[in-house]
Coordinates of C-alpha atoms and ligand atoms in Angstrom, one line a residue:
X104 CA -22.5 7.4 17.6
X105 CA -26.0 7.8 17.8
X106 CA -28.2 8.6 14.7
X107 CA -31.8 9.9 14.4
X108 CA -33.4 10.9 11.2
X109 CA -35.6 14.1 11.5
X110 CA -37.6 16.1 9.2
X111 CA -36.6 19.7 10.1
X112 CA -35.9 23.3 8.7
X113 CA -32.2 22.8 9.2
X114 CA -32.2 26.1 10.4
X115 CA -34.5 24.8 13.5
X116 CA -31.8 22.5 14.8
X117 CA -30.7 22.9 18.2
X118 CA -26.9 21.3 18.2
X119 CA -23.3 21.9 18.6
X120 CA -22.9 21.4 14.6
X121 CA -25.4 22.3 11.8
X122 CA -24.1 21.0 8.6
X123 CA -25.1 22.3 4.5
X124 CA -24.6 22.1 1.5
X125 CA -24.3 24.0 -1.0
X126 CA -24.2 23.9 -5.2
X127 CA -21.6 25.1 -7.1
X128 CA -23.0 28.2 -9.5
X129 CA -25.2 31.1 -7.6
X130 CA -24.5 29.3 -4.5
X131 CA -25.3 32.7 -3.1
X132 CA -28.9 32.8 -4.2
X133 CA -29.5 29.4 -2.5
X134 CA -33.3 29.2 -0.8
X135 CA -30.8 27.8 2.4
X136 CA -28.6 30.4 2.6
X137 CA -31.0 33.5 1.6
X138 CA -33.1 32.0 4.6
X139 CA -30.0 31.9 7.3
X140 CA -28.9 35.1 5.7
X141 CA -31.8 36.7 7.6
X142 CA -30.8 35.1 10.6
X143 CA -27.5 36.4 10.7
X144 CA -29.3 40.2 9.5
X145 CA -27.3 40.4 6.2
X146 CA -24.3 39.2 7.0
X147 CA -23.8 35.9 6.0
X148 CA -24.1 36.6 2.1
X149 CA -21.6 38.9 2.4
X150 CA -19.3 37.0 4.3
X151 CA -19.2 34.3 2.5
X152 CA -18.8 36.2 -1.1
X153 CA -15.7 38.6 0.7
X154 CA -14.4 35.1 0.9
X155 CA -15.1 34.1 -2.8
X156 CA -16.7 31.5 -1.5
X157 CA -18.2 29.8 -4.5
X158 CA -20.0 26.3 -3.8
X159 CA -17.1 24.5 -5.7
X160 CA -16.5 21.0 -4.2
X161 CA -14.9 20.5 -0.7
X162 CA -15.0 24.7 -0.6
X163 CA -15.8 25.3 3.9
X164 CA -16.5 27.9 6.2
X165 CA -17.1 27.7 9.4
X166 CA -19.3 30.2 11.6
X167 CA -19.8 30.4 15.3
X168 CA -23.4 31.7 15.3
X169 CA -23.6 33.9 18.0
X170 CA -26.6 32.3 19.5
X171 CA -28.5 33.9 15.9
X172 CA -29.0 29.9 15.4
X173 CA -30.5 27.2 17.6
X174 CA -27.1 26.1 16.5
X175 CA -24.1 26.9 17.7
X176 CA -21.7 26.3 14.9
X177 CA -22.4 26.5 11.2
X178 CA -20.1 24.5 8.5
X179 CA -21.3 25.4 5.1
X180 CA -19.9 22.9 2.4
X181 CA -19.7 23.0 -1.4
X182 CA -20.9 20.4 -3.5
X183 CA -19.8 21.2 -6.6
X184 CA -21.4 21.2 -10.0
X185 CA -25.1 18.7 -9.6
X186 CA -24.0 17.3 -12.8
X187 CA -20.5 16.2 -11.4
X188 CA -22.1 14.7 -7.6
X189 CA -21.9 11.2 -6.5
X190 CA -22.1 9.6 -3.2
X191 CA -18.1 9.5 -2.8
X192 CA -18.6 13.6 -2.4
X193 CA -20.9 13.3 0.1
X194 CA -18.5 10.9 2.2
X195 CA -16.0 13.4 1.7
X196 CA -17.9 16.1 2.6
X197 CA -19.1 14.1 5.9
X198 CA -15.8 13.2 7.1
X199 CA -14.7 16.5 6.5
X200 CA -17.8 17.6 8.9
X201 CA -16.2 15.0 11.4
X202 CA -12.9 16.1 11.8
X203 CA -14.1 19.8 12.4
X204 CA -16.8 18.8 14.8
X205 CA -14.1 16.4 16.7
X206 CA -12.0 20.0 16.4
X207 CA -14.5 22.1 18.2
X208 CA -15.3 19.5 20.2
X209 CA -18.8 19.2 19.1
X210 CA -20.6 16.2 20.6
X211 CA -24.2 16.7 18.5
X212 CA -23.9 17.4 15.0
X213 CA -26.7 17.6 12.4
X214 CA -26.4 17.5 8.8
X215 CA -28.0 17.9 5.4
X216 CA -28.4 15.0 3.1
X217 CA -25.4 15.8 0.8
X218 CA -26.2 15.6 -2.5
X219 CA -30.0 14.6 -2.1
X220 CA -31.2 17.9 -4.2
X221 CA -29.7 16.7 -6.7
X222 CA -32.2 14.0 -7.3
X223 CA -29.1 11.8 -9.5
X224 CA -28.5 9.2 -6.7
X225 CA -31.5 8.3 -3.9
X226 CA -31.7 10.2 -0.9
X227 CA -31.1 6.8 0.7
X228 CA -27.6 6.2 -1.3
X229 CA -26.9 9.8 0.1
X230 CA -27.8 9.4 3.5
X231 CA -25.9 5.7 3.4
X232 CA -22.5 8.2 2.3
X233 CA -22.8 10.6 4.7
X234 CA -23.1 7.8 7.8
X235 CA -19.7 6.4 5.9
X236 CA -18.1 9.5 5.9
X237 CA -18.6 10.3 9.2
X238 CA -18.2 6.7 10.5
X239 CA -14.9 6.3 8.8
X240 CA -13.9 9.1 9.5
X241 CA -13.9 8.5 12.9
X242 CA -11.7 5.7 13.0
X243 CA -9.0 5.5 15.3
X244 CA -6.5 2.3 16.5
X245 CA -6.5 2.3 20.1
X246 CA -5.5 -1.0 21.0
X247 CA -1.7 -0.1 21.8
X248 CA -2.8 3.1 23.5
X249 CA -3.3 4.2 27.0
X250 CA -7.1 5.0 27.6
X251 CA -7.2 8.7 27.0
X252 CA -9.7 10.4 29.2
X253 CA -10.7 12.9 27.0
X254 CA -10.7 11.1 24.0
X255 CA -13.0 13.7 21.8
X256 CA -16.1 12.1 20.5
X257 CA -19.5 12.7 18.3
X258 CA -22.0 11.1 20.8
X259 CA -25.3 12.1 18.1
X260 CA -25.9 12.8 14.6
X261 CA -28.9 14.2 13.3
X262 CA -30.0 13.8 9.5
X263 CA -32.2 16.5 8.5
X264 CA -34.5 15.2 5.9
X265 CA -36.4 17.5 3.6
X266 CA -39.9 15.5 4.3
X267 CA -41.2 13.1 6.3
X268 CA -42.0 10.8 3.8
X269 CA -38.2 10.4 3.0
X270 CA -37.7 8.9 6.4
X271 CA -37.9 5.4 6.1
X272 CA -35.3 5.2 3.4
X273 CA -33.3 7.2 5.0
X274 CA -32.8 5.1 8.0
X275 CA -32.6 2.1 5.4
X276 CA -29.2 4.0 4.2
X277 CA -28.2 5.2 7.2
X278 CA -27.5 1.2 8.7
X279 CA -26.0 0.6 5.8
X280 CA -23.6 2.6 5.8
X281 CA -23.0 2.1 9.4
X282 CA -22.6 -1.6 9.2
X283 CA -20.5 -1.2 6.6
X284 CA -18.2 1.2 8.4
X285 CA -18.0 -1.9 11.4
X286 CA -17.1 -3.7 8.8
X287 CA -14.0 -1.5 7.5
X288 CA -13.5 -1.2 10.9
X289 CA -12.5 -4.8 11.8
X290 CA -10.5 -5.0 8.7
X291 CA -8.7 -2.1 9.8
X292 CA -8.2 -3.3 13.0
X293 CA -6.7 -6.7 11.7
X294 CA -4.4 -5.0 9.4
X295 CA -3.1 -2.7 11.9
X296 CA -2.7 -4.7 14.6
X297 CA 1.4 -5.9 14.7
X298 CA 2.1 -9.1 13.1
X299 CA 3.4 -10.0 16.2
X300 CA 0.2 -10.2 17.3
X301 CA -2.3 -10.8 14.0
X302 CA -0.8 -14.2 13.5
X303 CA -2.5 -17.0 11.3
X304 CA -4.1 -18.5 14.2
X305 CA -5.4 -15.3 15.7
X306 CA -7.0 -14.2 12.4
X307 CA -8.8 -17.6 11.9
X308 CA -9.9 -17.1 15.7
X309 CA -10.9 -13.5 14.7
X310 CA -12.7 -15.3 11.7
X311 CA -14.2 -17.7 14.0
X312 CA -15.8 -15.2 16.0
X313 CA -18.3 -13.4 13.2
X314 CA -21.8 -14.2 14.2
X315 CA -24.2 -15.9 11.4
X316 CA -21.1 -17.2 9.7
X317 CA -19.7 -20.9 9.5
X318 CA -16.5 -20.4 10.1
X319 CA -13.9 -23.9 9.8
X320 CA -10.4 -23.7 10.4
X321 CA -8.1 -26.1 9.1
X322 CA -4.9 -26.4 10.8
X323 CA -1.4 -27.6 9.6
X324 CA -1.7 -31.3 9.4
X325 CA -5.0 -30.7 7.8
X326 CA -3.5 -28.5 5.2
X327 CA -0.6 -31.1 4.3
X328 CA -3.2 -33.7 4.3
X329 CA -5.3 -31.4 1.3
X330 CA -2.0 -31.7 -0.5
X331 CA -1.4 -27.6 -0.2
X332 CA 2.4 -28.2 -1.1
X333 CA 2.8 -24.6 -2.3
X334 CA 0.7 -23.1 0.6
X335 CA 2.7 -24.6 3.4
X336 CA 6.3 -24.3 1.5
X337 CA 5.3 -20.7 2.2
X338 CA 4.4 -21.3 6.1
X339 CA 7.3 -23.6 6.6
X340 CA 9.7 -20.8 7.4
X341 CA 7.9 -19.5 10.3
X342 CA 7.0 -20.6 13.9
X343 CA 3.6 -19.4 13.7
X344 CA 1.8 -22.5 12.4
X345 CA -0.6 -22.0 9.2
X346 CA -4.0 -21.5 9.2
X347 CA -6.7 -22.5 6.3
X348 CA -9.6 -20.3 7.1
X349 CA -13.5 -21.0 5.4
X350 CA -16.2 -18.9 6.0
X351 CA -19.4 -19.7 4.7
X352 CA -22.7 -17.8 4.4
X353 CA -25.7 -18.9 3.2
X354 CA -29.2 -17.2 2.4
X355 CA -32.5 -19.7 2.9
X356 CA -33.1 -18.6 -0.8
X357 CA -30.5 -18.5 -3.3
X358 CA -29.4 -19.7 -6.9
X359 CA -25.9 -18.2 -7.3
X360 CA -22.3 -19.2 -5.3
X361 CA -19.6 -16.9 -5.2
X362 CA -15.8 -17.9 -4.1
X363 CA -14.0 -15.0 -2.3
X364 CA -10.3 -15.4 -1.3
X365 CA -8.2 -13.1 0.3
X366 CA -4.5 -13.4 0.3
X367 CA -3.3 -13.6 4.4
X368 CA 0.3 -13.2 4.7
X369 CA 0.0 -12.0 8.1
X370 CA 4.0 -10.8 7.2
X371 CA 6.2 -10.7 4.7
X372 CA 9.8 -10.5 5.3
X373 CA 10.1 -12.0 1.8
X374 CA 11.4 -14.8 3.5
X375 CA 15.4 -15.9 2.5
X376 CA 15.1 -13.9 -0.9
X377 CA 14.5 -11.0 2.0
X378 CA 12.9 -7.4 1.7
X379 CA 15.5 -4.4 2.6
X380 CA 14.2 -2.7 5.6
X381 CA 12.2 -0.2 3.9
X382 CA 10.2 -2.0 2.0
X383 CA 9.3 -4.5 5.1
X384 CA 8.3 -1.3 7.5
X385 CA 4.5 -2.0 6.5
X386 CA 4.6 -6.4 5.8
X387 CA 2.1 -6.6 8.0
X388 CA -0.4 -5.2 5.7
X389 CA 0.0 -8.0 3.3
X390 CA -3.0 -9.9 4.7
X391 CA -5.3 -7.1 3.9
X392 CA -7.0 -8.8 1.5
X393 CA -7.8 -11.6 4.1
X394 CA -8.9 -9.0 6.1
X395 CA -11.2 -7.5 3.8
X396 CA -12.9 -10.8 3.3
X397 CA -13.2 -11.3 6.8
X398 CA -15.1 -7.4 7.4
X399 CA -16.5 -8.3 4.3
X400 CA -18.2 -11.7 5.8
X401 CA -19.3 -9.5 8.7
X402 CA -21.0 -7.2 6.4
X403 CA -22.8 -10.0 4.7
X404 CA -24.2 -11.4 8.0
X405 CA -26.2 -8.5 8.8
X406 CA -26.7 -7.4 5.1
X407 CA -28.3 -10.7 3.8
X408 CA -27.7 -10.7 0.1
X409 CA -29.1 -13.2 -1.7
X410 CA -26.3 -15.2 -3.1
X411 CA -24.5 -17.9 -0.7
X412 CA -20.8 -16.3 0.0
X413 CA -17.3 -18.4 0.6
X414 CA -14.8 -16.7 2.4
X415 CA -11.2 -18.3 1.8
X416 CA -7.8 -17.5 3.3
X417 CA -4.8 -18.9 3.3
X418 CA -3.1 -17.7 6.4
X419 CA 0.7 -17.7 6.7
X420 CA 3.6 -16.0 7.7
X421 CA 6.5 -15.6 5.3
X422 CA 9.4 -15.8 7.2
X423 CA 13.3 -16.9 6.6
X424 CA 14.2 -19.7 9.0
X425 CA 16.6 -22.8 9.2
X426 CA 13.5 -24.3 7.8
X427 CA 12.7 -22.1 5.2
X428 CA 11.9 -22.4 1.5
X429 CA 15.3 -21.7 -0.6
X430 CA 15.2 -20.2 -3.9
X431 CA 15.3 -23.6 -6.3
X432 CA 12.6 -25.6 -4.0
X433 CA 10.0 -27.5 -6.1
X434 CA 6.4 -27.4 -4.6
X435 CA 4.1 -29.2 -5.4
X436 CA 0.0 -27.4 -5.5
X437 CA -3.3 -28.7 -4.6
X438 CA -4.0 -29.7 -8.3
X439 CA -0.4 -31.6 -8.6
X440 CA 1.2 -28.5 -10.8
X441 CA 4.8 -28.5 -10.0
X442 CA 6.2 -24.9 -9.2
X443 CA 9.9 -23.5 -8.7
X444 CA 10.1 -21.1 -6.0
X445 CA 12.6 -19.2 -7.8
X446 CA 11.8 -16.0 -5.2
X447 CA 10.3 -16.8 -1.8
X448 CA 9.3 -13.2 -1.8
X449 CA 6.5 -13.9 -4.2
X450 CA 4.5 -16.0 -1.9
X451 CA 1.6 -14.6 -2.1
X452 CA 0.6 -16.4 -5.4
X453 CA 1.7 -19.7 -4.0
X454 CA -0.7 -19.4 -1.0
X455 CA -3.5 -18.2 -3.3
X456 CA -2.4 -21.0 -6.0
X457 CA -3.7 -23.6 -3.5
X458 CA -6.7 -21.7 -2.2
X459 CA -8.2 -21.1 -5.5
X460 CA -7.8 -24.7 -6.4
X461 CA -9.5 -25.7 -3.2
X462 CA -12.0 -22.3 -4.5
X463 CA -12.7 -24.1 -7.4
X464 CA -14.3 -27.6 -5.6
X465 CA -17.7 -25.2 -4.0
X466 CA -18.1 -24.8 -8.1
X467 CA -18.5 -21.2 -7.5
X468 CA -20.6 -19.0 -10.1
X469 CA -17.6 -17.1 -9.7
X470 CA -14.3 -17.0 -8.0
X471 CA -12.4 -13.1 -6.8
X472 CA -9.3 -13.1 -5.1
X473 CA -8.1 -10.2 -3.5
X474 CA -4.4 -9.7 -2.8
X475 CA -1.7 -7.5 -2.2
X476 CA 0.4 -9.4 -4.5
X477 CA 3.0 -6.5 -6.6
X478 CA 4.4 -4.1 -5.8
X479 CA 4.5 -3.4 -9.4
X480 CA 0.5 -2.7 -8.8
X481 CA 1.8 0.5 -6.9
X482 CA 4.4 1.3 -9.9
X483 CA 1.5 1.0 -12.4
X484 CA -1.5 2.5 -10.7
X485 CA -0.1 4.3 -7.5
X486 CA -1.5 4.2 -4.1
X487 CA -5.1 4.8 -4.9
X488 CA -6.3 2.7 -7.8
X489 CA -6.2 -1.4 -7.7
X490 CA -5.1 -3.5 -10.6
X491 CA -8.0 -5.8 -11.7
X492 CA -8.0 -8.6 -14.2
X493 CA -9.9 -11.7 -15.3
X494 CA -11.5 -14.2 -17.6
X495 CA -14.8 -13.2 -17.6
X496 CA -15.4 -9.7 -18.8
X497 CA -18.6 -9.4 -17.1
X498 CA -17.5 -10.5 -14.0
X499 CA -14.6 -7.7 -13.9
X500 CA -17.0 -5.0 -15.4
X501 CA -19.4 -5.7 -12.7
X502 CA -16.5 -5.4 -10.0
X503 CA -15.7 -1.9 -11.3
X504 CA -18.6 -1.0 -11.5
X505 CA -19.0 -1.2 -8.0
X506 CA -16.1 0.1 -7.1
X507 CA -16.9 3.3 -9.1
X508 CA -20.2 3.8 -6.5
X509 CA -17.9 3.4 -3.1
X510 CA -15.2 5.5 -4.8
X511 CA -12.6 2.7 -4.4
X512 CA -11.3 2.7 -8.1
X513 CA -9.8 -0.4 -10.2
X514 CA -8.3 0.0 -13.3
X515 CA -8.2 -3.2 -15.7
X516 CA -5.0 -4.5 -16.8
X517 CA -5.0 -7.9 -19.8
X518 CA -3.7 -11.2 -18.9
X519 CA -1.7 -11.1 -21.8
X520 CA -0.8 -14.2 -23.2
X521 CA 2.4 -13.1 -24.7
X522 CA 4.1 -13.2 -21.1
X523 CA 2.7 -16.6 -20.2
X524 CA 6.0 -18.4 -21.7
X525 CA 7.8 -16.8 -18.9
X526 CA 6.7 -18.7 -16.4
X527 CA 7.5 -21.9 -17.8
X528 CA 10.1 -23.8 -16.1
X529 CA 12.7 -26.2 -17.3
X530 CA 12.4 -28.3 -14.5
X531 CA 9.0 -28.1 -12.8
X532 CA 5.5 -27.4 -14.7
X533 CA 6.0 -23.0 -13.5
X534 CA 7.8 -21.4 -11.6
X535 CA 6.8 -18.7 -9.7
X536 CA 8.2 -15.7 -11.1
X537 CA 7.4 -14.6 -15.0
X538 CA 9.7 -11.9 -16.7
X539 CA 11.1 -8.5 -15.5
X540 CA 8.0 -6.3 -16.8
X541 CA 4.7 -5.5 -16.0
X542 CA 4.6 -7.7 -12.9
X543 CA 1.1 -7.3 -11.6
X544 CA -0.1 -9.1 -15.3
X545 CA 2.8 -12.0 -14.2
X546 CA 0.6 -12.1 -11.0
X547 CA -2.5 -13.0 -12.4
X548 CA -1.5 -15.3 -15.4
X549 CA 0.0 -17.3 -12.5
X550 CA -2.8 -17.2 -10.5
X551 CA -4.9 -17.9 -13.8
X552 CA -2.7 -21.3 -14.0
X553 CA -4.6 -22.8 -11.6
X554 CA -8.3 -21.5 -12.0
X555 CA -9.4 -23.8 -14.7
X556 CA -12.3 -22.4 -16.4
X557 CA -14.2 -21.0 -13.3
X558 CA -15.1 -17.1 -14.1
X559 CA -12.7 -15.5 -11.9
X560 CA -11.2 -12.3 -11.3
X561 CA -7.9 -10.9 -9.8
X562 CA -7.8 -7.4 -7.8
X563 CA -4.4 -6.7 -6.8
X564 CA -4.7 -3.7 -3.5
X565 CA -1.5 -3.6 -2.7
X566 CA -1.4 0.5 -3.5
X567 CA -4.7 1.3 -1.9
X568 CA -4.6 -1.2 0.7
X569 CA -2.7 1.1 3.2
X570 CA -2.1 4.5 3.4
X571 CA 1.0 6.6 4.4
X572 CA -1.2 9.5 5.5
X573 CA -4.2 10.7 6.7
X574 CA -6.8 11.0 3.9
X575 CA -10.6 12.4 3.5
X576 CA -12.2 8.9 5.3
X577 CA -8.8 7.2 5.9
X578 CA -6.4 7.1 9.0
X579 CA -3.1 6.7 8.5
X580 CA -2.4 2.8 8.2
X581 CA -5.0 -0.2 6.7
X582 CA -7.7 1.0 4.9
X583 CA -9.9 -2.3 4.2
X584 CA -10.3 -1.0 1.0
X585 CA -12.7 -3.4 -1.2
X586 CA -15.0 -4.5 1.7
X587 CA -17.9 -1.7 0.1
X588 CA -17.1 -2.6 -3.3
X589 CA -17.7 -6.0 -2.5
X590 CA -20.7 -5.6 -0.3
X591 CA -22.2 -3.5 -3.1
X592 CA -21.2 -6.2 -6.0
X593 CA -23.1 -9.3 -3.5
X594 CA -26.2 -6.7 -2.6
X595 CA -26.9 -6.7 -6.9
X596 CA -27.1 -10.6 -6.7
Ligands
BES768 N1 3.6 -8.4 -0.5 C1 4.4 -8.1 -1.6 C2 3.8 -7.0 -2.6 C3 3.7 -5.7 -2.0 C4 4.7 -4.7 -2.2 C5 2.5 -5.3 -1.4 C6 4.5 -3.4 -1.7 C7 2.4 -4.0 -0.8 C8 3.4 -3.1 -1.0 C9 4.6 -9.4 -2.5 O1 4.6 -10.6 -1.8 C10 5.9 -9.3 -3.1 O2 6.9 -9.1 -2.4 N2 5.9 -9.3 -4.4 C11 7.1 -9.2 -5.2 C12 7.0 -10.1 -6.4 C13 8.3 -10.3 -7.1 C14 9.3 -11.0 -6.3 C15 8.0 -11.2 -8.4 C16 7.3 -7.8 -5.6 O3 6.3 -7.1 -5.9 O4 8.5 -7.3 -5.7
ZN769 ZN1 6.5 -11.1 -0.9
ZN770 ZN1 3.5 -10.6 0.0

């Protein structure tokens, strides 16, 4: 995809595509389309209102032009009410433009600036959601397929700026939100490719590989040496050795430290207390947190924030072996907490138990750990909202916050201490499942055991970490959700 930022009438454009936008209310009477009403002698207007065609949000027509534009096709959107618009419309609205330009097999598209009339969110935050929309939306995971020939493809896109003074910032959003698409894209990548495959070892190898990280891998003698007891009681099951992952990034200038840990389960069979085959069909999503650090990291290289960045994961396979953890093994952590692995299928706090006590020795300003750890998250909060908790109020505000700009929602749930008893044990210091109910709060108090009093927070993706089907900037399969969120809570540092 090549991008070029012009300031044009849109109308002007020569292209396979030309993209607006229009407001909800009197979208009729726009200047735009009274102007290409002209060009089409009337019949645009009128069109477009024996359609009821009203401007409200993700409303679409599409014209062939008939050679009355420079432009051979015309999609006109609806943006809703001004009042209502953020940036995740215009990503929406782009990847919508993307999938009908693949459709008609339009290879140079130009577009509006979504939302930029508006004047409530830069044109540069604008142009940054419309090259998401129509980067993501052009995701595709080839690596299992045979090279198809006529794979269909936008080769250009032109953004149509309203002046030339706009230009600059414009381009500044623009790479933005392309690098963060690359980003999203290796996450993807890494949760879609088969377990089989996207083992411990070849995650830390695809860690290794980011450019203007420090990437150290620990392997399993390492690990037992650090005194991970809960981390490898997890790995023990499976043939594919452990890997400790740390990724480091630092700015010349900087004066805070943040700990990020993703939870890398590259599968989960739920080792001997094992999954029924349905719920195992997608494991091999549980190291999407890991994976989101990881695109994260490779965000942050090119991005330069200034705050210095630690990338954790704990990688592992959770498998049931001859040498598997049994239900009734005592672990013992990092931090010498004893735990009871009651059920090997929750394995996911045990790795991240060890990884945020090892978190904890960079004396991070703060610590997040992203995991999909319940699948009582997806009971709670469905397939499109992540759980989030904490002990720092500021810290998890701030994360939702910036979750709210790249449309990737979290909702906050309490770490109640009522439901801490539960996960006392008679016989060890924990163990490592708490009481029946609300099991995505059981998650974090057990994480929260071993944190100490470093301001941390707990996201729990395991609903909008994958996705059954095909949605607005989403294939079907990983979605590295959180890498933007991130990106966009480091960039306010
Ligand atoms: N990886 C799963 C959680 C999960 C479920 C993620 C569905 C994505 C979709 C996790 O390791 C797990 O199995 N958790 C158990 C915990 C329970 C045994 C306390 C669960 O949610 O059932
Ligand atoms: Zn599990
Ligand atoms: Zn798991």
């Amino acid at each position: 995809m090549q991008w070029t930022a012009l300031a044009v009438n849109p109308e002007a454009v020569k292209c396979d595509l030309l993209v607006i936008s229009v407001p909800e209310l009197k979208p009729l009477s726009h200047p735009l389309l009274a102007l290409l009403d002209k060009k089409f002698g009337g019949n645009l207007i009128r069109l477009l209102k024996k359609e009821g065609f009203e401007g409200k949000e993700g409303a679409s027509k599409l014209i062939y032009t008939q050679g009355r534009l420079p432009a051979e096709n015309l999609l006109i959107l609806g943006l809703g009410l001004g009042k209502k618009f953020e940036p995740e419309i215009a990503r929406k609205l782009s990847a919508r433009a993307a999938k009908v330009a693949l459709q008609i097999k339009a290879v140079h598209v130009a577009t509006q600036i979504h939302g930029a009339e508006f004047k409530t969110f830069s044109i540069g935050e604008c142009a940054q959601a419309v090259a998401e929309g129509f980067g993501l939306a052009s995701y595709q995971f080839q690596r299992y397929k045979k090279k198809d020939k006529n794979r269909r493809e936008i080769k250009k896109i032109t953004l149509i700026s309203p002046s030339r003074k706009y230009l600059p910032e414009i381009a500044e959003g623009r790479s933005r939100g392309e690098l963060l698409a690359d980003g999203i894209f290796l996450a993807r990548d890494l949760i879609n490719t088969p377990a089989k495959d996207m083992t411990p070892l070849a995650m830390a190898r695809e860690a290794k590989s980011l450019k203007g990280i420090r990437t150290r891998i620990f392997n399993e003698s390492q690990i037992r040496r650090m005194k991970m007891g809960a981390y490898l009681g997890v790995a023990q099951g499976s043939i594919n050795p452990p890997a400790f992952i740390e990724m480091h990034y630092r700015p010349a200038r900087s004066r805070k430290k943040v700990v990020i840990i993703g939870k890398g389960v590259t599968f989960d069979s739920g080792g001997l207390s094992l999954k029924p085959p349905k719920h195992m069909e997608t494991m091999k999503d549980d190291m999407s947190g890991a994976a989101a650090v990881i695109g994260l990291m490779s965000v942050i290289a090119r991005l330069k924030p200034r705050v210095e960045v630690w990338g954790l994961v704990a990688a592992a396979e959770n498998m049931p072996d001859a040498r598997a953890q049994r239900p009734g093994d005592i672990v013992t952590a990092m931090n010498g907490k004893t735990i009871e692995v009651l059920n090997t299928d929750a394995e996911g706090r045990l790795t991240l138990a060890d990884a945020v006590v090892y978190g904890r020795q960079k004396k991070p300003d703060y610590m997040i750990d992203l995991a999909t750890l319940t699948g009582a998250c997806l009971v709670a909060l469905g397939d499109r909202i992540s759980g989030i908790m904490g002990n720092d109020e500021e810290l998890v505000d701030k994360l939702i916050e910036a979750g709210k700009k790249t449309g990737e929602k979290m909702w906050e749930l309490p770490l109640a201490d009522e439901y801490k008893d539960e996960l006392k044990s008679p016989i060890a210091d924990l163990k490592n499942v708490g009481g029946s109910y609300a099991g995505t709060i059981n998650g974090g108090l057990f994480i929260q055991e071993f944190v100490g009093d470093t301001k941390w927070a707990h996201i729990d993706i395991a609903g909008p970490s994958w996705t059954e089907k095909p949605r607005d900037y989403e294939a079907k399969g990983g979605t590295g959700v959180m890498v933007r969120a991130l990106a966009e809570f480091l960039s306010k540092f």
